[in-house]
Tab-separated table of C-alpha atoms and ligand atoms in Angstrom:
chain	number	residue	atom	x	y	z
A	88	MET	CA	-26.110	-1.746	42.121
A	89	ILE	CA	-25.679	0.993	39.530
A	90	ILE	CA	-22.644	0.969	37.235
A	91	TYR	CA	-21.741	4.570	36.368
A	92	CYS	CA	-19.983	5.667	33.177
A	93	GLU	CA	-16.918	7.932	33.213
A	94	GLU	CA	-18.911	11.148	32.726
A	95	GLU	CA	-21.181	10.244	35.608
A	96	VAL	CA	-18.226	9.458	37.860
A	97	ALA	CA	-16.789	12.865	36.956
A	98	ALA	CA	-20.095	14.473	37.972
A	99	ILE	CA	-20.166	12.553	41.261
A	100	LYS	CA	-16.623	13.760	41.829
A	101	ARG	CA	-17.702	17.386	41.397
A	102	SER	CA	-20.256	16.942	44.188
A	103	ASN	CA	-17.665	15.319	46.396
A	104	GLN	CA	-15.166	18.096	45.784
A	105	ILE	CA	-17.741	20.489	47.234
A	106	VAL	CA	-18.115	18.213	50.265
A	107	ALA	CA	-14.328	18.121	50.697
A	108	GLN	CA	-14.026	21.908	50.520
A	109	ILE	CA	-16.702	22.315	53.133
A	110	LEU	CA	-15.127	19.801	55.488
A	111	GLU	CA	-11.803	21.575	55.053
A	112	GLY	CA	-13.448	24.900	55.905
A	113	LEU	CA	-15.091	23.377	58.961
A	114	GLU	CA	-11.780	21.949	60.137
A	115	ALA	CA	-10.322	25.442	60.102
A	116	MET	CA	-13.177	26.754	62.282
A	117	ILE	CA	-12.747	24.198	65.069
A	118	ARG	CA	-11.788	25.676	68.455
A	119	PRO	CA	-13.076	25.407	72.011
A	120	GLY	CA	-16.195	27.552	72.395
A	121	LEU	CA	-17.485	27.068	68.856
A	122	ARG	CA	-21.149	26.025	68.761
A	123	THR	CA	-22.005	23.114	66.518
A	124	LYS	CA	-24.892	25.137	65.091
A	125	GLU	CA	-22.397	27.722	63.806
A	126	MET	CA	-20.678	24.991	61.820
A	127	ASP	CA	-23.992	23.822	60.410
A	128	GLU	CA	-24.997	27.328	59.365
A	129	TRP	CA	-21.658	27.979	57.698
A	130	ALA	CA	-21.758	24.638	55.859
A	131	GLU	CA	-25.265	25.213	54.558
A	132	ALA	CA	-24.579	28.785	53.417
A	133	LYS	CA	-21.344	27.801	51.679
A	134	THR	CA	-23.038	24.850	49.961
A	135	ARG	CA	-25.808	27.051	48.578
A	136	GLU	CA	-23.247	29.649	47.505
A	137	MET	CA	-21.591	26.933	45.412
A	138	GLY	CA	-24.919	26.094	43.769
A	139	ALA	CA	-25.409	22.822	45.628
A	140	LEU	CA	-27.982	21.610	48.136
A	141	PRO	CA	-27.276	20.069	51.530
A	142	ALA	CA	-28.109	16.377	51.079
A	143	PHE	CA	-28.975	15.518	54.658
A	144	LYS	CA	-31.410	18.339	55.418
A	145	GLY	CA	-34.900	16.882	55.292
A	146	TYR	CA	-33.594	13.402	54.504
A	147	ARG	CA	-35.987	11.263	56.554
A	148	ASP	CA	-36.769	14.528	58.332
A	149	TYR	CA	-33.190	15.081	59.525
A	150	PRO	CA	-33.327	18.702	60.783
A	151	ALA	CA	-29.865	20.034	59.785
A	152	SER	CA	-27.315	20.072	56.967
A	153	LEU	CA	-24.360	18.708	58.905
A	154	CYS	CA	-24.003	15.892	61.445
A	155	THR	CA	-21.874	16.858	64.452
A	156	SER	CA	-21.163	13.920	66.747
A	157	ILE	CA	-19.110	14.656	69.853
A	158	ASN	CA	-17.126	12.115	71.926
A	159	GLU	CA	-19.364	9.058	72.638
A	160	GLU	CA	-21.701	10.156	69.843
A	161	ILE	CA	-21.086	7.908	66.853
A	162	VAL	CA	-23.079	9.500	64.045
A	163	HIS	CA	-26.135	11.691	63.264
A	164	GLY	CA	-25.446	14.158	66.085
A	165	ILE	CA	-27.704	17.191	65.515
A	166	PRO	CA	-26.016	20.616	65.550
A	167	SER	CA	-27.149	22.742	68.505
A	168	SER	CA	-26.036	25.537	70.822
A	169	ARG	CA	-23.626	23.089	72.466
A	170	SER	CA	-20.075	24.401	72.289
A	171	LEU	CA	-16.908	22.454	71.714
A	172	ARG	CA	-14.562	21.959	74.645
A	173	ASP	CA	-10.838	21.418	74.795
A	174	GLY	CA	-10.222	17.646	74.684
A	175	ASP	CA	-13.394	16.763	72.759
A	176	ILE	CA	-13.341	14.825	69.526
A	177	ILE	CA	-15.936	15.752	66.920
A	178	SER	CA	-17.075	13.748	63.918
A	179	LEU	CA	-18.371	15.832	61.024
A	180	ASP	CA	-20.437	14.094	58.368
A	181	PHE	CA	-21.574	16.084	55.345
A	182	GLY	CA	-23.289	15.469	52.034
A	183	VAL	CA	-24.437	17.541	49.060
A	184	LEU	CA	-26.543	17.202	45.941
A	185	TYR	CA	-25.004	18.994	42.959
A	186	GLU	CA	-26.250	18.806	39.379
A	187	GLY	CA	-28.115	15.596	40.072
A	188	TYR	CA	-25.395	13.683	41.927
A	189	TYR	CA	-24.590	13.138	45.580
A	190	GLY	CA	-21.371	13.451	47.557
A	191	ASP	CA	-20.794	12.190	51.119
A	192	ALA	CA	-17.788	12.202	53.458
A	193	ALA	CA	-17.004	12.278	57.169
A	194	VAL	CA	-14.013	12.792	59.406
A	195	THR	CA	-13.273	13.049	63.124
A	196	PHE	CA	-11.248	16.017	64.372
A	197	PRO	CA	-9.625	16.777	67.726
A	198	VAL	CA	-10.612	19.924	69.630
A	199	GLY	CA	-7.501	21.363	71.255
A	200	LYS	CA	-5.427	18.830	73.117
A	201	ILE	CA	-6.762	15.261	73.206
A	202	THR	CA	-5.404	12.120	74.866
A	203	PRO	CA	-2.983	9.861	72.972
A	204	LYS	CA	-5.616	7.109	73.043
A	205	ALA	CA	-8.247	9.373	71.469
A	206	LYS	CA	-5.708	10.281	68.806
A	207	LYS	CA	-5.080	6.594	68.153
A	208	LEU	CA	-8.834	6.014	67.811
A	209	ILE	CA	-9.171	8.758	65.192
A	210	GLN	CA	-6.150	7.461	63.312
A	211	THR	CA	-7.413	3.876	63.416
A	212	ALA	CA	-10.717	4.884	61.793
A	213	GLU	CA	-8.775	6.513	58.962
A	214	GLU	CA	-6.386	3.575	58.618
A	215	ALA	CA	-9.348	1.186	58.552
A	216	PHE	CA	-10.809	3.118	55.618
A	217	TYR	CA	-7.525	2.699	53.713
A	218	LYS	CA	-7.348	-1.016	54.576
A	219	GLY	CA	-10.825	-1.324	53.055
A	220	LEU	CA	-9.767	0.717	50.033
A	221	ASP	CA	-6.784	-1.624	49.449
A	222	GLN	CA	-9.261	-4.443	48.827
A	223	ILE	CA	-10.663	-2.711	45.764
A	224	LYS	CA	-9.049	-4.808	43.059
A	225	VAL	CA	-10.025	-7.203	40.303
A	226	GLY	CA	-11.363	-10.505	41.571
A	227	ASN	CA	-12.293	-9.254	45.041
A	228	ARG	CA	-15.800	-9.110	46.464
A	229	MET	CA	-17.516	-6.466	48.535
A	230	SER	CA	-17.118	-8.240	51.865
A	231	ASP	CA	-13.341	-8.316	51.438
A	232	ILE	CA	-13.576	-4.587	52.179
A	233	SER	CA	-15.702	-5.216	55.281
A	234	HIS	CA	-13.369	-7.888	56.574
A	235	ALA	CA	-10.235	-5.767	56.112
A	236	ILE	CA	-11.803	-2.870	58.001
A	237	GLN	CA	-12.869	-5.060	60.916
A	238	SER	CA	-9.526	-6.868	61.128
A	239	HIS	CA	-7.583	-3.643	61.343
A	240	VAL	CA	-9.833	-2.005	63.915
A	241	GLU	CA	-9.849	-5.050	66.168
A	242	SER	CA	-6.070	-5.496	65.832
A	243	GLN	CA	-5.761	-2.060	67.447
A	244	GLY	CA	-7.976	-3.066	70.392
A	245	PHE	CA	-11.031	-1.113	69.239
A	246	SER	CA	-14.428	-2.283	68.019
A	247	VAL	CA	-16.465	-1.756	64.878
A	248	ILE	CA	-19.987	-0.349	65.105
A	249	ARG	CA	-22.385	-2.895	63.594
A	250	SER	CA	-25.575	-0.902	63.141
A	251	PHE	CA	-24.372	1.563	60.499
A	252	VAL	CA	-22.957	0.671	57.104
A	253	GLY	CA	-21.316	2.102	54.021
A	254	HIS	CA	-23.441	2.336	50.865
A	255	GLY	CA	-23.608	2.823	47.162
A	256	ILE	CA	-24.027	6.502	46.210
A	257	GLY	CA	-24.504	8.617	43.086
A	258	LEU	CA	-28.008	9.357	41.823
A	259	SER	CA	-29.250	8.781	45.399
A	260	LEU	CA	-27.558	9.346	48.744
A	261	HIS	CA	-28.003	5.709	49.707
A	262	GLU	CA	-27.924	3.043	47.015
A	263	GLU	CA	-27.331	-0.692	46.980
A	264	PRO	CA	-25.315	-2.409	48.253
A	265	GLN	CA	-24.959	-1.909	51.983
A	266	ILE	CA	-21.323	-2.236	53.028
A	267	PRO	CA	-20.915	-3.398	56.632
A	268	ASN	CA	-17.647	-2.599	58.378
A	269	PHE	CA	-17.307	-6.191	59.573
A	270	GLY	CA	-17.822	-9.692	58.217
A	271	LEU	CA	-16.310	-12.718	56.551
A	272	PRO	CA	-14.312	-12.174	53.334
A	273	GLY	CA	-15.283	-13.473	49.883
A	274	ARG	CA	-18.979	-12.637	49.930
A	275	GLY	CA	-21.200	-10.240	48.030
A	276	LEU	CA	-20.860	-8.668	44.608
A	277	LYS	CA	-17.644	-8.800	42.613
A	278	ILE	CA	-16.012	-5.366	42.630
A	279	LYS	CA	-16.207	-3.820	39.141
A	280	PRO	CA	-15.282	-0.538	37.412
A	281	GLY	CA	-18.165	1.946	37.515
A	282	MET	CA	-19.207	1.112	41.052
A	283	VAL	CA	-19.325	4.135	43.336
A	284	PHE	CA	-19.698	3.784	47.070
A	285	ALA	CA	-19.170	5.484	50.404
A	286	LEU	CA	-16.940	3.513	52.753
A	287	GLU	CA	-17.455	4.697	56.284
A	288	PRO	CA	-15.953	2.868	59.228
A	289	MET	CA	-17.389	3.941	62.589
A	290	ILE	CA	-15.429	2.589	65.516
A	291	ALA	CA	-15.467	2.708	69.315
A	292	MET	CA	-12.942	2.502	72.101
A	293	GLY	CA	-15.189	0.166	74.088
A	294	ASP	CA	-17.787	-2.224	72.730
A	295	TRP	CA	-20.010	-1.792	69.700
A	296	ASN	CA	-23.454	-1.561	71.295
A	297	VAL	CA	-25.421	1.510	70.278
A	298	GLU	CA	-28.184	3.601	71.847
A	299	ILE	CA	-30.271	6.271	70.130
A	300	LEU	CA	-30.981	9.459	72.069
A	301	ASP	CA	-34.497	10.887	72.547
A	302	ASP	CA	-33.989	13.191	69.553
A	303	ASN	CA	-34.396	9.944	67.530
A	304	TRP	CA	-31.184	10.631	65.637
A	305	THR	CA	-28.042	10.825	67.735
A	306	ALA	CA	-26.401	7.403	68.000
A	307	ILE	CA	-24.100	6.950	70.986
A	308	THR	CA	-22.052	4.061	72.327
A	309	ARG	CA	-23.975	2.280	75.056
A	310	ASP	CA	-20.857	2.157	77.244
A	311	ARG	CA	-20.243	5.882	76.529
A	312	SER	CA	-16.793	5.153	75.117
A	313	LEU	CA	-15.378	7.514	72.479
A	314	SER	CA	-16.226	6.930	68.833
A	315	ALA	CA	-14.596	7.999	65.541
A	316	HIS	CA	-15.813	8.039	61.927
A	317	TYR	CA	-13.983	8.275	58.603
A	318	GLU	CA	-15.812	8.294	55.288
A	319	HIS	CA	-15.037	8.956	51.655
A	320	THR	CA	-16.956	8.447	48.429
A	321	VAL	CA	-14.886	6.152	46.237
A	322	ALA	CA	-15.168	5.150	42.552
A	323	VAL	CA	-13.888	1.883	41.125
A	324	THR	CA	-12.101	2.607	37.844
A	325	THR	CA	-10.196	0.404	35.422
A	326	LYS	CA	-7.032	1.649	37.140
A	327	GLY	CA	-8.160	0.907	40.685
A	328	ALA	CA	-9.957	2.972	43.295
A	329	GLU	CA	-10.275	6.746	43.177
A	330	ILE	CA	-11.265	8.727	46.264
A	331	LEU	CA	-13.694	11.319	44.915
A	332	SER	CA	-13.983	13.280	48.171
A	333	LEU	CA	-10.276	14.038	48.584
A	334	LEU	CA	-9.467	17.571	47.484
A	335	ASP	CA	-7.774	17.834	44.107
A	336	GLY	CA	-4.918	20.146	43.304
A	337	GLU	CA	-4.051	23.337	45.085
A	338	LYS	CA	-6.449	23.050	47.936
A	339	LYS	CA	-4.765	19.917	49.234
A	340	SER	CA	-3.510	21.793	52.261
A	341	SER	CA	-5.428	20.351	55.155
A	342	SER	CA	-3.698	17.750	57.270
A	343	TYR	CA	-6.739	15.512	57.116
A	344	PHE	CA	-7.336	15.656	53.399
A	345	LYS	CA	-3.867	14.890	52.128
A	346	GLU	CA	-3.647	11.863	49.945
A	347	ASN	CA	-3.241	8.731	52.027
A	348	ARG	CA	-1.526	10.136	55.095
A	349	TYR	CA	-1.437	6.594	56.318
A	350	ALA	CA	0.391	4.985	53.395
B	221	LIG	N1	-23.033	9.711	55.946
B	221	LIG	C1	-24.261	9.375	56.597
B	221	LIG	C2	-24.855	8.208	55.915
B	221	LIG	O1	-24.470	7.897	54.835
B	221	LIG	C3	-25.151	10.512	56.634
B	221	LIG	C4	-26.620	10.335	56.620
B	221	LIG	S1	-27.131	11.564	57.629
B	221	LIG	C5	-28.749	11.831	57.434
B	221	LIG	O2	-25.699	7.544	56.455
B	221	LIG	F1	-29.033	12.713	58.309
B	221	LIG	F2	-28.999	12.260	56.248
B	221	LIG	F3	-29.414	10.725	57.627
B	222	LIG	CO1	-22.542	7.900	54.105
């Protein structure tokens, strides 16, 4: 995998700050009746306004800029004229290319009033990310992250999706290594400063089997149970892990993008 120098990490952070601003803007738009296509259009326009390009559009022929995955949809939901309904949960996954570097992050939001169990699912995905992040320290290996994510999710009675993984990121959207959200600890590369990767637990209320819809993109749970996603781009530094896709400074207003709400 690529080891990035400090200047490169700073550039990757700039891309991720754009991603974070867009996700924050999308969060503010969410209400019953909103069409997922409206979110996609807003995200793409805003991205271009900031001088960046949407990273997903055209990636392996993906037809939109944003992924909007509702309820039992896990990931890669394609924005459409479908409107949000009270009680839905929606996972938004967004990436940009800015000045040569990629940013990528995802989060699941409630629409109106959701059940306590759906809320717990969303929170568990976020907590699982932070459990993975805690493993980023000297001497640890990549699969320590995977194992910590899986252990937390399963301790809450939920399951980890097996068919999608986290990934290195920077000069490309997807770089080595793949980072599964499950597995035995102590395997894989030693974690070192200069590594940059996207950790992205995807979890389900029921079991982890996946089906792909006829659009060839949308992944859903086979048992149609609800699914949540939480992703940040993270850099390993000499001082530990830095989340590049959390908003810096003043804009840290959104409930979902505050530093470690879970702590
Ligand atoms: N965050 C997702 C990932 O890393 C987004 C890819 S969406 C795609 O796999 F449409 F570009 F494929
Ligand atoms: Co990703």
